[in-house]
Coordinates of C-alpha atoms and ligand atoms in Angstrom, one line a residue:
M1 CA 14.7 -40.5 -20.9
Y2 CA 14.8 -37.3 -18.6
E3 CA 11.1 -37.7 -17.8
E4 CA 9.4 -34.7 -16.0
K5 CA 8.8 -35.5 -12.4
A6 CA 6.6 -32.5 -11.4
E7 CA 2.9 -32.9 -11.0
C8 CA 1.3 -30.4 -13.3
G9 CA -2.5 -31.2 -12.7
H10 CA -4.8 -32.9 -10.2
L11 CA -5.7 -29.6 -8.7
T12 CA -9.3 -30.6 -7.7
Q13 CA -8.0 -33.0 -5.0
L14 CA -4.9 -31.0 -4.1
L15 CA -6.9 -27.8 -3.5
S16 CA -9.5 -29.4 -1.3
Q17 CA -6.6 -30.5 0.9
L18 CA -5.1 -27.2 0.9
G19 CA -8.3 -25.3 1.4
E20 CA -9.0 -27.3 4.6
S21 CA -5.7 -26.3 6.0
L22 CA -6.0 -22.7 5.1
D23 CA -9.4 -22.5 6.7
Q24 CA -8.0 -23.9 9.8
F25 CA -5.2 -21.3 9.8
L26 CA -7.8 -18.5 9.5
A27 CA -9.3 -19.6 12.7
F28 CA -6.2 -18.3 14.4
D29 CA -6.4 -20.8 17.3
H30 CA -2.8 -22.0 16.5
P31 CA 0.3 -20.9 18.5
D32 CA 2.5 -18.2 17.1
A33 CA 5.2 -19.4 14.7
M34 CA 8.0 -18.4 17.0
S35 CA 6.7 -20.6 19.9
T36 CA 6.8 -23.7 17.6
I37 CA 10.0 -22.9 15.8
R38 CA 11.9 -26.0 17.2
H39 CA 9.3 -28.1 15.6
W40 CA 9.0 -26.7 12.0
K41 CA 12.5 -25.4 11.4
P42 CA 14.2 -28.8 11.4
V43 CA 11.5 -30.3 9.1
L44 CA 11.5 -27.4 6.5
G45 CA 15.3 -26.8 6.9
G46 CA 16.6 -30.1 5.7
D47 CA 19.4 -30.7 3.5
L48 CA 19.1 -30.1 -0.4
P49 CA 17.1 -33.1 -1.6
M50 CA 18.6 -35.1 -4.4
E51 CA 15.4 -37.1 -5.0
G52 CA 12.1 -35.3 -4.4
S53 CA 9.5 -36.6 -2.2
G54 CA 6.7 -36.1 -4.4
I55 CA 3.7 -33.7 -4.2
D56 CA 1.6 -35.5 -1.7
A57 CA 4.5 -35.5 0.9
V58 CA 5.2 -31.8 0.1
L59 CA 1.5 -30.8 0.4
Q60 CA 1.3 -32.7 3.7
T61 CA 4.4 -30.8 5.0
M62 CA 2.8 -27.6 3.9
C63 CA -0.5 -28.3 5.7
Q64 CA 1.3 -29.5 8.9
H65 CA 4.4 -27.3 9.3
L66 CA 4.3 -24.4 6.8
I67 CA 0.7 -23.0 6.9
P68 CA 0.0 -23.2 10.5
N69 CA 3.3 -21.2 11.2
G70 CA 2.5 -18.3 8.8
S71 CA 2.0 -14.7 9.6
Q72 CA -0.1 -12.8 12.1
I73 CA -0.7 -10.2 9.4
P74 CA -4.1 -11.6 8.3
N75 CA -5.1 -12.0 12.0
P76 CA -8.2 -9.9 12.6
G77 CA -6.6 -8.3 15.6
S78 CA -3.5 -7.2 13.6
T79 CA -3.7 -3.5 12.8
A80 CA 0.1 -2.9 12.4
F81 CA 1.5 -0.8 9.6
I82 CA -0.8 -0.7 6.6
T83 CA -1.1 -4.3 5.6
T84 CA -3.6 -7.1 5.8
G85 CA -4.4 -10.6 4.3
A86 CA -6.3 -11.4 1.2
T87 CA -10.0 -12.1 1.1
S88 CA -11.1 -15.5 -0.2
V89 CA -12.0 -14.2 -3.8
A90 CA -8.8 -12.3 -4.2
A91 CA -6.8 -15.4 -3.2
L92 CA -8.8 -17.5 -5.6
A93 CA -8.4 -15.2 -8.6
T94 CA -4.5 -15.0 -7.9
L95 CA -4.4 -18.7 -8.1
S96 CA -6.5 -18.8 -11.2
G97 CA -3.9 -16.2 -12.8
A98 CA -1.0 -18.3 -11.9
V99 CA -2.5 -21.3 -13.6
A100 CA -4.5 -20.0 -16.5
A101 CA -2.7 -16.7 -17.4
P102 CA 0.7 -16.5 -16.1
Q103 CA 1.7 -13.3 -18.0
R104 CA -0.1 -10.1 -18.9
I105 CA 0.5 -10.8 -22.6
G106 CA -2.1 -11.4 -25.4
L107 CA -5.7 -10.9 -25.9
T108 CA -6.9 -13.1 -23.1
A109 CA -9.9 -12.6 -20.7
F110 CA -7.5 -12.0 -18.0
N111 CA -5.6 -9.3 -20.0
F112 CA -8.9 -7.7 -20.7
L113 CA -9.6 -7.4 -17.1
E114 CA -6.3 -5.7 -16.5
Q115 CA -7.5 -2.6 -18.3
H116 CA -11.2 -3.0 -17.4
S117 CA -10.5 -3.2 -13.6
L118 CA -8.2 -0.1 -13.7
N119 CA -11.0 1.7 -15.4
W120 CA -13.4 0.5 -12.6
L121 CA -10.9 1.8 -10.0
K122 CA -10.6 5.2 -11.7
Q123 CA -14.4 5.3 -11.6
L124 CA -14.7 4.1 -8.0
F125 CA -12.3 6.7 -6.8
S126 CA -13.5 9.7 -8.9
L127 CA -10.3 10.1 -10.8
N128 CA -10.0 12.2 -13.9
P129 CA -11.7 10.3 -16.7
E130 CA -8.8 11.1 -19.0
M131 CA -6.6 9.0 -16.7
K132 CA -5.3 5.6 -17.6
G133 CA -3.7 3.1 -15.3
I134 CA -1.1 0.4 -15.0
Y135 CA -0.6 -2.2 -12.2
S136 CA 2.7 -2.9 -10.5
S137 CA 3.9 -4.8 -7.4
G138 CA 2.7 -2.2 -5.0
G139 CA 3.1 1.3 -3.8
S140 CA 6.9 1.4 -4.1
V141 CA 6.8 0.7 -7.8
A142 CA 3.6 2.6 -8.4
N143 CA 5.2 5.8 -7.0
L144 CA 8.3 5.1 -9.1
I145 CA 6.2 4.9 -12.2
G146 CA 4.2 8.2 -11.4
L147 CA 7.4 10.1 -10.7
G148 CA 9.1 8.5 -13.8
A149 CA 6.4 10.2 -15.8
A150 CA 6.9 13.4 -13.9
R151 CA 10.6 13.3 -14.6
Q152 CA 10.1 12.7 -18.3
W153 CA 7.6 15.6 -18.5
C154 CA 9.7 18.1 -16.7
F155 CA 12.8 17.4 -18.7
E156 CA 10.9 17.4 -22.1
K157 CA 9.8 21.0 -21.2
I158 CA 13.5 21.9 -21.5
G159 CA 14.1 19.7 -24.6
I160 CA 15.7 16.8 -23.0
D161 CA 14.5 13.1 -23.4
V162 CA 15.6 12.2 -19.9
S163 CA 15.0 8.4 -20.2
L164 CA 17.5 8.4 -23.1
T165 CA 20.1 10.8 -21.9
G166 CA 19.9 10.7 -18.2
V167 CA 19.4 13.4 -15.7
Q168 CA 21.1 16.6 -16.8
K169 CA 20.0 19.0 -14.1
P170 CA 19.3 19.0 -10.3
C171 CA 15.6 18.7 -9.6
R172 CA 13.3 19.5 -6.7
I173 CA 10.4 17.3 -5.5
Y174 CA 8.2 18.7 -2.7
A175 CA 6.5 16.3 -0.2
S176 CA 5.5 16.5 3.4
E177 CA 7.9 15.5 6.0
T178 CA 5.8 12.5 6.7
S179 CA 5.6 11.3 3.0
H180 CA 6.4 7.7 2.6
R181 CA 10.1 6.8 2.2
T182 CA 9.4 5.1 -1.2
I183 CA 9.1 8.6 -2.6
H184 CA 12.8 9.2 -1.7
R185 CA 13.7 5.9 -3.1
A186 CA 11.9 6.4 -6.2
C187 CA 14.0 9.7 -6.7
A188 CA 17.2 7.7 -6.0
V189 CA 16.4 5.1 -8.6
L190 CA 15.3 7.8 -11.2
G191 CA 18.8 9.4 -10.7
L192 CA 17.4 12.5 -9.0
G193 CA 18.8 11.6 -5.7
R194 CA 17.0 11.2 -2.4
Q195 CA 18.2 14.8 -1.5
S196 CA 16.0 16.2 -4.3
V197 CA 13.0 15.5 -2.0
V198 CA 12.4 18.7 0.0
P199 CA 10.6 17.8 3.4
I200 CA 7.8 20.4 4.1
P201 CA 6.5 20.6 7.6
V202 CA 3.0 19.5 8.5
D203 CA 0.2 21.1 10.5
D204 CA -1.6 19.7 13.6
L205 CA -3.5 17.2 11.6
G206 CA -0.4 15.9 9.9
R207 CA -1.2 17.7 6.5
I208 CA 1.5 19.5 4.4
S209 CA 1.8 23.2 5.4
I210 CA 0.7 25.1 2.4
E211 CA 2.4 28.3 3.6
A212 CA 5.7 26.6 4.0
L213 CA 5.3 24.9 0.6
R214 CA 4.7 28.3 -1.2
K215 CA 7.7 29.9 0.5
Q216 CA 10.0 27.0 -0.4
I217 CA 8.8 27.2 -4.0
E218 CA 9.2 31.0 -4.3
M219 CA 12.8 30.5 -3.0
D220 CA 13.7 27.7 -5.3
K221 CA 12.2 29.6 -8.3
K222 CA 15.1 32.1 -8.0
S223 CA 17.7 29.3 -8.4
D224 CA 18.6 27.2 -11.5
L225 CA 16.8 24.1 -10.2
L226 CA 14.1 22.2 -12.2
L227 CA 10.9 22.2 -10.0
M228 CA 9.7 18.8 -10.9
A229 CA 6.8 17.6 -8.7
I230 CA 4.7 18.2 -5.7
V231 CA 3.8 14.9 -3.9
G232 CA 0.6 15.1 -1.8
N233 CA -0.5 12.5 0.7
A234 CA -4.0 11.1 0.4
G235 CA -3.7 9.2 3.5
S236 CA -0.1 9.5 5.2
T237 CA 1.4 6.3 6.4
D238 CA 1.9 7.2 10.0
A239 CA -1.2 9.1 10.7
G240 CA -3.6 8.9 7.7
A241 CA -3.5 12.6 7.1
I242 CA -4.8 13.9 3.7
D243 CA -3.1 16.9 2.4
S244 CA -5.2 19.8 0.9
I245 CA -5.3 18.5 -2.6
E246 CA -7.2 21.4 -4.2
E247 CA -4.5 23.8 -2.8
L248 CA -1.6 21.6 -3.9
A249 CA -3.3 21.7 -7.5
D250 CA -3.5 25.5 -7.5
I251 CA 0.3 25.8 -6.6
A252 CA 1.1 23.1 -9.1
Q253 CA -0.8 24.9 -11.8
N254 CA 0.5 28.3 -11.0
H255 CA 4.2 27.1 -11.2
D256 CA 3.7 24.5 -13.8
I257 CA 4.8 21.8 -11.6
W258 CA 3.6 18.1 -11.8
L259 CA 1.1 17.0 -9.0
H260 CA 1.4 13.4 -7.8
I261 CA -0.9 12.0 -5.2
D262 CA 0.3 9.0 -3.1
G263 CA -3.0 7.3 -2.2
A264 CA -1.5 3.9 -1.7
Y265 CA -3.4 3.5 1.5
G266 CA -5.9 6.2 1.7
L267 CA -7.4 6.8 -1.7
P268 CA -10.2 4.3 -1.1
G269 CA -11.2 6.7 1.8
I270 CA -13.0 8.8 -0.8
L271 CA -15.9 6.2 -0.7
D272 CA -16.7 7.4 2.8
P273 CA -19.2 10.2 2.5
A274 CA -18.0 11.6 5.8
K275 CA -14.4 11.9 4.2
E276 CA -15.1 12.7 0.6
A277 CA -14.6 16.5 0.9
F278 CA -10.9 15.9 2.0
Y279 CA -10.2 14.6 -1.5
Q280 CA -11.5 17.8 -3.3
G281 CA -9.3 18.4 -6.3
I282 CA -8.1 14.9 -6.8
E283 CA -9.2 15.0 -10.5
R284 CA -6.6 17.8 -11.0
A285 CA -3.7 15.4 -10.2
D286 CA -1.3 14.5 -13.0
S287 CA -0.6 11.0 -11.4
V288 CA -2.3 9.1 -8.6
T289 CA -1.3 5.9 -6.9
V290 CA -3.3 3.4 -5.0
D291 CA -2.7 0.0 -3.5
P292 CA -5.3 -2.6 -4.0
H293 CA -3.3 -4.8 -1.6
K294 CA -4.1 -2.5 1.3
W295 CA -7.8 -1.5 1.9
L296 CA -9.3 -3.5 -0.9
G297 CA -7.9 -6.9 0.5
A298 CA -5.9 -8.0 -2.6
P299 CA -3.0 -10.3 -1.7
V300 CA 0.3 -8.3 -1.6
G301 CA 1.8 -7.6 -4.9
I302 CA -0.8 -5.3 -6.5
G303 CA -0.4 -1.5 -6.8
A304 CA -1.7 0.9 -9.4
T305 CA -0.6 4.2 -11.0
F306 CA -2.9 6.5 -12.9
V307 CA -1.6 9.2 -15.2
R308 CA -3.4 11.7 -17.4
N309 CA -0.7 11.6 -20.1
Y310 CA -0.3 7.9 -20.9
E311 CA 2.2 8.6 -23.8
L312 CA 4.6 10.0 -21.2
L313 CA 4.8 6.5 -19.6
Q314 CA 5.7 5.0 -22.9
R315 CA 8.6 7.6 -23.3
S316 CA 9.6 7.2 -19.7
F317 CA 9.9 3.4 -19.6
T318 CA 10.4 2.2 -23.2
Q319 CA 12.9 -0.7 -23.6
E320 CA 13.1 0.3 -27.3
A321 CA 13.3 -2.5 -29.9
A322 CA 14.8 -5.8 -29.0
H323 CA 15.4 -8.9 -31.1
Y324 CA 13.5 -11.1 -28.7
L325 CA 10.4 -8.9 -28.8
E326 CA 10.4 -8.7 -32.7
G327 CA 8.1 -10.5 -35.0
S328 CA 6.2 -12.8 -32.4
F329 CA 3.1 -10.9 -32.9
S330 CA 1.3 -9.7 -36.0
S331 CA 1.7 -6.0 -36.2
D332 CA -2.0 -4.9 -36.4
S333 CA -3.9 -5.8 -33.3
S334 CA -7.3 -4.8 -34.9
Q335 CA -6.9 -7.7 -37.3
A336 CA -6.3 -10.2 -34.4
Q337 CA -8.0 -13.7 -34.6
H338 CA -6.1 -15.4 -32.0
S339 CA -5.1 -14.4 -28.4
M340 CA -1.4 -14.6 -29.4
D341 CA -1.8 -12.3 -32.4
S342 CA -1.1 -9.2 -30.3
P343 CA 0.5 -8.6 -26.9
G344 CA -2.4 -6.4 -26.0
I345 CA -1.6 -3.1 -24.2
P346 CA 2.1 -2.9 -24.0
Y347 CA 2.3 -2.7 -20.4
S348 CA 6.0 -3.9 -20.4
D349 CA 6.9 -0.6 -22.0
L350 CA 4.8 1.5 -19.6
G351 CA 6.3 0.6 -16.4
V352 CA 9.4 -1.3 -15.0
E353 CA 8.2 -5.0 -15.2
L354 CA 8.3 -7.3 -18.3
S355 CA 7.1 -10.6 -16.8
A356 CA 4.2 -9.8 -14.5
P357 CA 1.3 -11.8 -13.1
S358 CA -2.4 -11.1 -14.0
R359 CA -3.5 -8.6 -11.4
G360 CA -6.5 -7.2 -13.0
A361 CA -8.5 -10.4 -12.6
V362 CA -7.9 -10.1 -8.8
V363 CA -9.2 -6.5 -8.5
W364 CA -12.2 -7.4 -10.9
A365 CA -13.0 -10.4 -8.5
I366 CA -12.9 -8.2 -5.4
I367 CA -15.2 -5.4 -6.8
S368 CA -17.5 -8.0 -8.4
E369 CA -18.0 -9.8 -5.2
I370 CA -19.1 -7.0 -3.0
G371 CA -19.5 -4.0 -5.3
K372 CA -18.9 -0.4 -4.6
K373 CA -21.3 -0.7 -1.7
G374 CA -19.5 -3.6 0.0
L375 CA -16.2 -1.6 -0.3
Q376 CA -17.9 1.5 1.1
D377 CA -19.2 -0.4 4.1
R378 CA -15.7 -1.7 4.9
I379 CA -14.1 1.6 4.6
C380 CA -16.8 3.4 6.5
R381 CA -16.7 0.9 9.3
H382 CA -12.9 1.2 9.7
N383 CA -13.0 5.0 9.7
A384 CA -15.9 5.0 12.2
M385 CA -13.9 2.5 14.4
A386 CA -11.0 5.0 14.4
T387 CA -13.3 8.0 15.3
Q388 CA -15.0 6.0 18.0
L389 CA -11.6 4.8 19.4
A390 CA -10.3 8.4 19.3
E391 CA -13.4 9.6 21.3
R392 CA -12.9 6.8 23.9
V393 CA -9.3 7.8 24.2
K394 CA -10.2 11.5 24.9
Q395 CA -12.6 10.5 27.6
E396 CA -10.2 8.3 29.3
P397 CA -7.8 10.3 31.6
K398 CA -5.2 7.6 31.6
L399 CA -4.9 7.9 27.7
E400 CA -3.8 10.7 25.4
L401 CA -5.0 11.2 21.9
C402 CA -2.0 12.4 19.9
L403 CA -3.5 13.3 16.6
E404 CA -7.1 13.6 15.4
P405 CA -7.8 10.8 13.0
M406 CA -8.7 11.6 9.4
L407 CA -9.1 8.2 8.2
S408 CA -8.7 4.8 9.9
I409 CA -5.4 5.3 11.8
V410 CA -5.4 6.4 15.4
C411 CA -2.3 7.7 17.3
F412 CA -2.6 7.6 21.0
R413 CA -0.6 6.6 24.2
Y414 CA -1.0 5.6 27.8
V415 CA 0.0 8.2 30.3
G416 CA -1.7 6.9 33.4
H417 CA -0.7 8.7 36.5
L418 CA 2.6 9.6 34.7
Q419 CA 1.7 13.0 33.4
S420 CA 4.3 14.4 35.7
K421 CA 7.0 12.2 34.4
N422 CA 9.2 13.1 31.4
N423 CA 8.5 12.4 27.9
E424 CA 11.2 9.8 27.5
E425 CA 9.8 7.8 30.4
I426 CA 6.3 7.8 28.8
N427 CA 7.8 6.7 25.5
Q428 CA 9.6 3.8 27.2
L429 CA 6.4 2.8 29.0
N430 CA 4.5 2.8 25.8
K431 CA 7.2 0.7 24.0
R432 CA 6.7 -1.8 26.9
I433 CA 2.9 -1.7 26.5
H434 CA 3.3 -2.3 22.7
R435 CA 5.6 -5.3 23.2
Q436 CA 3.2 -6.8 25.6
L437 CA 0.1 -6.1 23.3
V438 CA 1.9 -8.1 20.5
R439 CA 2.9 -11.0 22.7
N440 CA -0.5 -11.2 24.1
G441 CA -1.7 -11.6 20.4
L442 CA -5.2 -10.3 20.7
A443 CA -4.7 -6.7 19.5
M444 CA -1.4 -6.1 17.5
P445 CA -1.0 -2.5 16.4
S446 CA 2.4 -0.8 15.5
T447 CA 3.8 2.4 16.8
T448 CA 5.1 5.6 15.2
M449 CA 6.4 8.9 16.5
V450 CA 4.2 12.1 16.7
N451 CA 6.0 15.3 18.0
D452 CA 8.7 13.2 19.8
K453 CA 5.9 11.0 21.4
L454 CA 6.0 7.3 20.8
V455 CA 2.4 6.4 20.1
I456 CA 0.4 3.2 19.7
R457 CA -0.9 3.2 16.2
P458 CA -3.7 0.9 15.0
C459 CA -4.6 1.0 11.2
F460 CA -8.1 -0.5 10.7
L461 CA -7.8 -2.1 7.3
G462 CA -8.5 -5.8 7.0
A463 CA -11.8 -7.2 5.9
R464 CA -11.7 -9.5 9.0
T465 CA -11.2 -6.5 11.4
T466 CA -14.3 -5.2 13.0
W467 CA -15.7 -3.2 15.9
Q468 CA -14.8 -5.9 18.5
H469 CA -11.1 -5.6 17.6
A470 CA -11.0 -1.9 18.2
D471 CA -12.7 -2.5 21.5
E472 CA -10.3 -5.2 22.4
L473 CA -7.3 -2.9 21.7
F474 CA -8.7 -0.1 23.9
K475 CA -9.1 -2.5 26.8
E476 CA -5.9 -4.2 26.5
V477 CA -3.9 -0.9 26.4
L478 CA -5.4 0.2 29.7
T479 CA -5.1 -3.2 31.3
I480 CA -1.4 -3.6 30.3
G481 CA -0.6 0.1 31.2
D482 CA -2.2 -0.3 34.6
E483 CA -0.2 -3.5 35.2
L484 CA 3.1 -2.1 34.1
T485 CA 2.7 1.2 36.1
R486 CA 1.6 -0.8 39.2
E487 CA 5.0 -2.4 39.3
D488 CA 6.8 1.0 39.1
Ligands
PLP1 C1 2.2 1.4 1.9 C2 2.6 2.8 1.3 C3 3.5 2.9 0.3 C4 4.3 1.7 -0.2 O1 3.6 0.7 -0.8 P1 4.1 -0.8 -0.9 O2 2.9 -1.3 -1.5 O3 4.3 -1.3 0.4 O4 5.3 -0.8 -1.7 C5 3.7 4.1 -0.3 N1 3.0 5.2 0.1 C6 2.1 5.0 1.2 C7 1.4 6.4 1.5 C8 1.8 3.9 1.7 O5 0.9 3.9 2.7

């Protein structure tokens, strides 16, 4: 009676079928999902099935209609936003976790790698050895965790356990005007309000103005506000700018303010000897975030926060005692003889997720496959591609470089013979060039605004993205720009 209908094994054969279809997808010789929508939508969008069709039929539909109509993001020519597809080893480790260690609970090999890989990341990026880390779903939650620790710390200084009683006083968080919007949202979620984030202007490389920050802090010191945190960018989202971390650390130290560094995208840039000096002072930060699902090529869903005072995380994010958490484990983990004798590190009380996948095994697999050297090669390649593209743009009179790249993001635009035209017309033209680029499907960057200029903005990030793709982008922008202006 009530027999189980789901297949729960037979992975050997199923995976070989799936693998073939995924390899075919990665060749990117299929049409874009929108051009085939009338074929796949009716197949996938059927009525709620009363009887299932069985795993073979589902897998066949996946291989025929789902996978081939996936995303352009893993396409080597895609340089939009700051996102890419997983490398093979990262995808395999993710699947392994889903099957063999579906939770980060217990004294398992997967859970061992949770902490071990965080320590590898700490070493890899020259963070303060005192720091300890925790994984979460990505930069958004990683920033929330870092700022949650900052909030706890700053209220404890005035004798308030803020995670227990709630926010009792208005706070100030200082971040450059180009800081990621997840900083503002984290402040909203933490009850501080988005308004508590004070936008500080940036200099001509996109870095926070130290002078303006000093002035703002001096002014706020005279008020009754709690000066909570300075958020520095180690790779801003639109331009890849790295704030002067050493100077931020000096200011934070002088005024007893928490220093949080958002390195979701750019922290791995420290591996490039040509960029290393930009990160000076990183070991002085109180919290640092990085997204393994960006430059390291993990599948989306892996961010990391590092803090120097780990106990603060416990006090910030404790769920306190709960019946359903009591008694299932023996209390002394040093006496453990079985993987279920102890939950291991209580990550569920150090962040905002209880159920969570094994992410450490993925990061461990990525680093194990190619080592520090392999990651370094990828990061140096992408930074050098950005530098080279910027040089070519500067030498081409029809193009304008709008910001010197600090990492692997380039902001430039087509001006052609339009220099005499107004900025709005040039913006419209570049919008059209960008649309055409994406539709051609060879080079797919995104856009951003730099000083009222709409710029074409590639971010070289993916393991599959290499010199040829930067070259194709350069040529395509010129060709499309020439074509569109000829029509004018
Ligand atoms: C990508 C990014 C984030 C947000 O990270 P998600 O993983 O998308 O949640 C935050 N800060 C910076 C600087 C980023 O580049």
